[in-house]
């Protein structure tokens, strides 16, 4: 279980996260929703240690990760697909995956497992990742994160700019991961991409969690979305 | 001498210049590529390499080749260690801030230069080449050591290519170069990679210093020219681009060598500087450079 308690994070003097607390259990998908600038991406960066929190605690599977440098966090089994995919665009598909494998010294079985989610990548192994299509880049970013065999995977707007067929592929992979017991923390703008996969939803605004509820509660009362996001569904 | 043989001689001199420049600029390019640090002290690492080579040649008795071989091994190691310590004590503490590190490396330049002045003195001192052999062309004889420098540069650049493209360490360095933040998210300790790269870049500069010292004497002010030319090469080739560095080093080395021999060294520097200006106007990222994240 990923447990974040009372994170405060800053960009310079500006506070970007306030008392941010969440838990992600194995086999559940927690969706973080909020308007642009609500602090969703900052929250993931703080969890990864890229924007080091000034206060708060983080643990994964009972192991305390508080205060560890950013490069030590993923070694505990926390996978991350950043916003905009952030592939190493000059490296080949194979090299990007090797970076993922190196994180926790995973073996060929981890690569095979990651590729089982995205078999189309096999044909692109020697291609420079910057030349892949948007959908292929998303697949590679997810496969790279899966190469570390994460117990929790964090996805920052993975469906951004993708065609509906690719969104459906990503959704299927998230469902499969959830069913295999991987915890997923999903940041999304698209409510329609979230509803079919989410177990719980947390609404963020101004760097704070404003509300957190089971997905059934949102399905039963879509006006909740208008309350927290200012949009209907 | 007729124009043809004269041009041939000038081309050989240019290739020697290009060879040394390739190694020096590769170090600078590596450091900038991975750390985004403009290392103004890079030329002093060349000077340190040359001065250590002089000490090695003076202290090791017997055939000059023995002292030279010792220098080839110990110079990059000692200079790399100095650079490693500088990185940990200065650059890391400045969080690799681009402006602050420029000022800091200027300070490092003067510290190294003045330390060498105190310890080694103001004199330019020669180092014997490891072997004396003149290759006889139909028009003139040419130092085989200079051809050895060209061959050594090819081997060293090949080794750099192999490390960067075919090894795990190279993959880590390239990942850190393209995107430091994402590299951290995949367990890469970019701070330690930076320290290693800074040491490796300085080690390459020292290697260039050892190779060049039998051609030009060791002197505490000899770092200025390699620094200027390396910056020219790295800017033309594209900051952080190793292939661009090689192409630009050959271009600048040849033009500098040929123009220096056939006209004047001043004209050669003017042409190099003009090339930089043109590249900055028409291709601000250099011939092979890309904007980094």
JSON list of N, CA and C in Angstrom, two decimals, chain A residues 9-10 16 28 43 45-46 54-55 58-59 63 67 82-83 94 100 110 119 135 140 179 186 192 199 215 224:
[
{"chain": "A", "resi": 9, "resn": "UNK", "atom": "N", "xyz": [4.32, 20.90, -0.06]},
{"chain": "A", "resi": 9, "resn": "UNK", "atom": "CA", "xyz": [5.41, 21.10, -1.02]},
{"chain": "A", "resi": 9, "resn": "UNK", "atom": "C", "xyz": [5.35, 22.52, -1.57]},
{"chain": "A", "resi": 10, "resn": "UNK", "atom": "N", "xyz": [6.50, 23.02, -1.96]},
{"chain": "A", "resi": 10, "resn": "UNK", "atom": "CA", "xyz": [6.60, 24.42, -2.40]},
{"chain": "A", "resi": 10, "resn": "UNK", "atom": "C", "xyz": [7.38, 24.52, -3.72]},
{"chain": "A", "resi": 16, "resn": "UNK", "atom": "N", "xyz": [2.54, 24.65, -3.11]},
{"chain": "A", "resi": 16, "resn": "UNK", "atom": "CA", "xyz": [1.87, 23.92, -4.18]},
{"chain": "A", "resi": 16, "resn": "UNK", "atom": "C", "xyz": [1.05, 22.75, -3.65]},
{"chain": "A", "resi": 28, "resn": "UNK", "atom": "N", "xyz": [-6.35, -1.47, -6.41]},
{"chain": "A", "resi": 28, "resn": "UNK", "atom": "CA", "xyz": [-7.35, -0.40, -6.55]},
{"chain": "A", "resi": 28, "resn": "UNK", "atom": "C", "xyz": [-6.79, 0.73, -7.41]},
{"chain": "A", "resi": 43, "resn": "UNK", "atom": "N", "xyz": [1.66, 16.81, -7.03]},
{"chain": "A", "resi": 43, "resn": "UNK", "atom": "CA", "xyz": [1.49, 15.74, -6.04]},
{"chain": "A", "resi": 43, "resn": "UNK", "atom": "C", "xyz": [2.30, 14.50, -6.45]},
{"chain": "A", "resi": 45, "resn": "UNK", "atom": "N", "xyz": [4.87, 14.42, -8.47]},
{"chain": "A", "resi": 45, "resn": "UNK", "atom": "CA", "xyz": [6.31, 14.75, -8.40]},
{"chain": "A", "resi": 45, "resn": "UNK", "atom": "C", "xyz": [6.80, 14.74, -6.96]},
{"chain": "A", "resi": 46, "resn": "UNK", "atom": "N", "xyz": [5.96, 15.18, -6.05]},
{"chain": "A", "resi": 46, "resn": "UNK", "atom": "CA", "xyz": [6.35, 15.16, -4.63]},
{"chain": "A", "resi": 46, "resn": "UNK", "atom": "C", "xyz": [6.47, 13.72, -4.14]},
{"chain": "A", "resi": 54, "resn": "UNK", "atom": "N", "xyz": [8.27, 19.49, 1.95]},
{"chain": "A", "resi": 54, "resn": "UNK", "atom": "CA", "xyz": [8.87, 20.11, 3.14]},
{"chain": "A", "resi": 54, "resn": "UNK", "atom": "C", "xyz": [8.42, 19.39, 4.40]},
{"chain": "A", "resi": 55, "resn": "UNK", "atom": "N", "xyz": [7.24, 18.77, 4.32]},
{"chain": "A", "resi": 55, "resn": "UNK", "atom": "CA", "xyz": [6.67, 18.12, 5.50]},
{"chain": "A", "resi": 55, "resn": "UNK", "atom": "C", "xyz": [5.89, 16.90, 5.03]},
{"chain": "A", "resi": 58, "resn": "UNK", "atom": "N", "xyz": [5.92, 9.38, 3.72]},
{"chain": "A", "resi": 58, "resn": "UNK", "atom": "CA", "xyz": [5.55, 8.49, 2.62]},
{"chain": "A", "resi": 58, "resn": "UNK", "atom": "C", "xyz": [6.04, 7.08, 2.95]},
{"chain": "A", "resi": 59, "resn": "UNK", "atom": "N", "xyz": [5.17, 6.11, 2.71]},
{"chain": "A", "resi": 59, "resn": "UNK", "atom": "CA", "xyz": [5.60, 4.72, 2.88]},
{"chain": "A", "resi": 59, "resn": "UNK", "atom": "C", "xyz": [4.99, 3.88, 1.76]},
{"chain": "A", "resi": 63, "resn": "UNK", "atom": "N", "xyz": [7.30, 0.13, 4.05]},
{"chain": "A", "resi": 63, "resn": "UNK", "atom": "CA", "xyz": [8.66, 0.67, 4.11]},
{"chain": "A", "resi": 63, "resn": "UNK", "atom": "C", "xyz": [8.61, 2.19, 4.09]},
{"chain": "A", "resi": 67, "resn": "UNK", "atom": "N", "xyz": [12.03, 11.26, 3.01]},
{"chain": "A", "resi": 67, "resn": "UNK", "atom": "CA", "xyz": [13.34, 11.91, 2.96]},
{"chain": "A", "resi": 67, "resn": "UNK", "atom": "C", "xyz": [14.35, 11.24, 2.05]},
{"chain": "A", "resi": 82, "resn": "UNK", "atom": "N", "xyz": [5.23, 9.98, -16.39]},
{"chain": "A", "resi": 82, "resn": "UNK", "atom": "CA", "xyz": [5.06, 11.43, -16.22]},
{"chain": "A", "resi": 82, "resn": "UNK", "atom": "C", "xyz": [4.12, 12.03, -17.27]},
{"chain": "A", "resi": 83, "resn": "UNK", "atom": "N", "xyz": [3.64, 13.21, -16.97]},
{"chain": "A", "resi": 83, "resn": "UNK", "atom": "CA", "xyz": [2.83, 13.95, -17.94]},
{"chain": "A", "resi": 83, "resn": "UNK", "atom": "C", "xyz": [3.66, 14.21, -19.19]},
{"chain": "A", "resi": 94, "resn": "UNK", "atom": "N", "xyz": [14.20, -0.02, -27.16]},
{"chain": "A", "resi": 94, "resn": "UNK", "atom": "CA", "xyz": [14.87, -1.00, -26.31]},
{"chain": "A", "resi": 94, "resn": "UNK", "atom": "C", "xyz": [15.65, -0.32, -25.17]},
{"chain": "A", "resi": 100, "resn": "UNK", "atom": "N", "xyz": [14.24, 1.25, -17.63]},
{"chain": "A", "resi": 100, "resn": "UNK", "atom": "CA", "xyz": [13.24, 0.76, -16.68]},
{"chain": "A", "resi": 100, "resn": "UNK", "atom": "C", "xyz": [13.72, -0.50, -15.98]},
{"chain": "A", "resi": 110, "resn": "UNK", "atom": "N", "xyz": [10.69, -9.58, -16.45]},
{"chain": "A", "resi": 110, "resn": "UNK", "atom": "CA", "xyz": [9.99, -8.30, -16.26]},
{"chain": "A", "resi": 110, "resn": "UNK", "atom": "C", "xyz": [9.74, -7.63, -17.61]},
{"chain": "A", "resi": 119, "resn": "UNK", "atom": "N", "xyz": [2.27, -5.58, -26.89]},
{"chain": "A", "resi": 119, "resn": "UNK", "atom": "CA", "xyz": [3.08, -6.41, -27.80]},
{"chain": "A", "resi": 119, "resn": "UNK", "atom": "C", "xyz": [3.54, -5.66, -29.06]},
{"chain": "A", "resi": 135, "resn": "UNK", "atom": "N", "xyz": [0.50, 7.53, -29.59]},
{"chain": "A", "resi": 135, "resn": "UNK", "atom": "CA", "xyz": [-0.02, 6.34, -28.91]},
{"chain": "A", "resi": 135, "resn": "UNK", "atom": "C", "xyz": [1.10, 5.37, -28.56]},
{"chain": "A", "resi": 140, "resn": "UNK", "atom": "N", "xyz": [5.01, 2.98, -24.69]},
{"chain": "A", "resi": 140, "resn": "UNK", "atom": "CA", "xyz": [6.39, 2.79, -24.26]},
{"chain": "A", "resi": 140, "resn": "UNK", "atom": "C", "xyz": [6.60, 3.38, -22.86]},
{"chain": "A", "resi": 179, "resn": "UNK", "atom": "N", "xyz": [-6.62, -5.68, -11.69]},
{"chain": "A", "resi": 179, "resn": "UNK", "atom": "CA", "xyz": [-7.04, -7.05, -11.41]},
{"chain": "A", "resi": 179, "resn": "UNK", "atom": "C", "xyz": [-5.87, -7.93, -10.98]},
{"chain": "A", "resi": 186, "resn": "UNK", "atom": "N", "xyz": [-4.05, 7.41, -10.64]},
{"chain": "A", "resi": 186, "resn": "UNK", "atom": "CA", "xyz": [-4.28, 7.93, -11.98]},
{"chain": "A", "resi": 186, "resn": "UNK", "atom": "C", "xyz": [-4.70, 9.40, -11.91]},
{"chain": "A", "resi": 192, "resn": "UNK", "atom": "N", "xyz": [-14.54, 10.93, -18.47]},
{"chain": "A", "resi": 192, "resn": "UNK", "atom": "CA", "xyz": [-15.02, 9.70, -19.13]},
{"chain": "A", "resi": 192, "resn": "UNK", "atom": "C", "xyz": [-13.94, 8.62, -19.15]},
{"chain": "A", "resi": 199, "resn": "UNK", "atom": "N", "xyz": [-11.59, 3.01, -8.74]},
{"chain": "A", "resi": 199, "resn": "UNK", "atom": "CA", "xyz": [-12.18, 2.45, -7.53]},
{"chain": "A", "resi": 199, "resn": "UNK", "atom": "C", "xyz": [-12.65, 3.59, -6.63]},
{"chain": "A", "resi": 215, "resn": "UNK", "atom": "N", "xyz": [-16.16, 5.31, -6.13]},
{"chain": "A", "resi": 215, "resn": "UNK", "atom": "CA", "xyz": [-16.64, 5.65, -7.47]},
{"chain": "A", "resi": 215, "resn": "UNK", "atom": "C", "xyz": [-18.17, 5.49, -7.57]},
{"chain": "A", "resi": 224, "resn": "UNK", "atom": "N", "xyz": [-21.94, 15.67, -8.15]},
{"chain": "A", "resi": 224, "resn": "UNK", "atom": "CA", "xyz": [-20.70, 15.83, -7.37]},
{"chain": "A", "resi": 224, "resn": "UNK", "atom": "C", "xyz": [-19.59, 16.40, -8.25]}
]
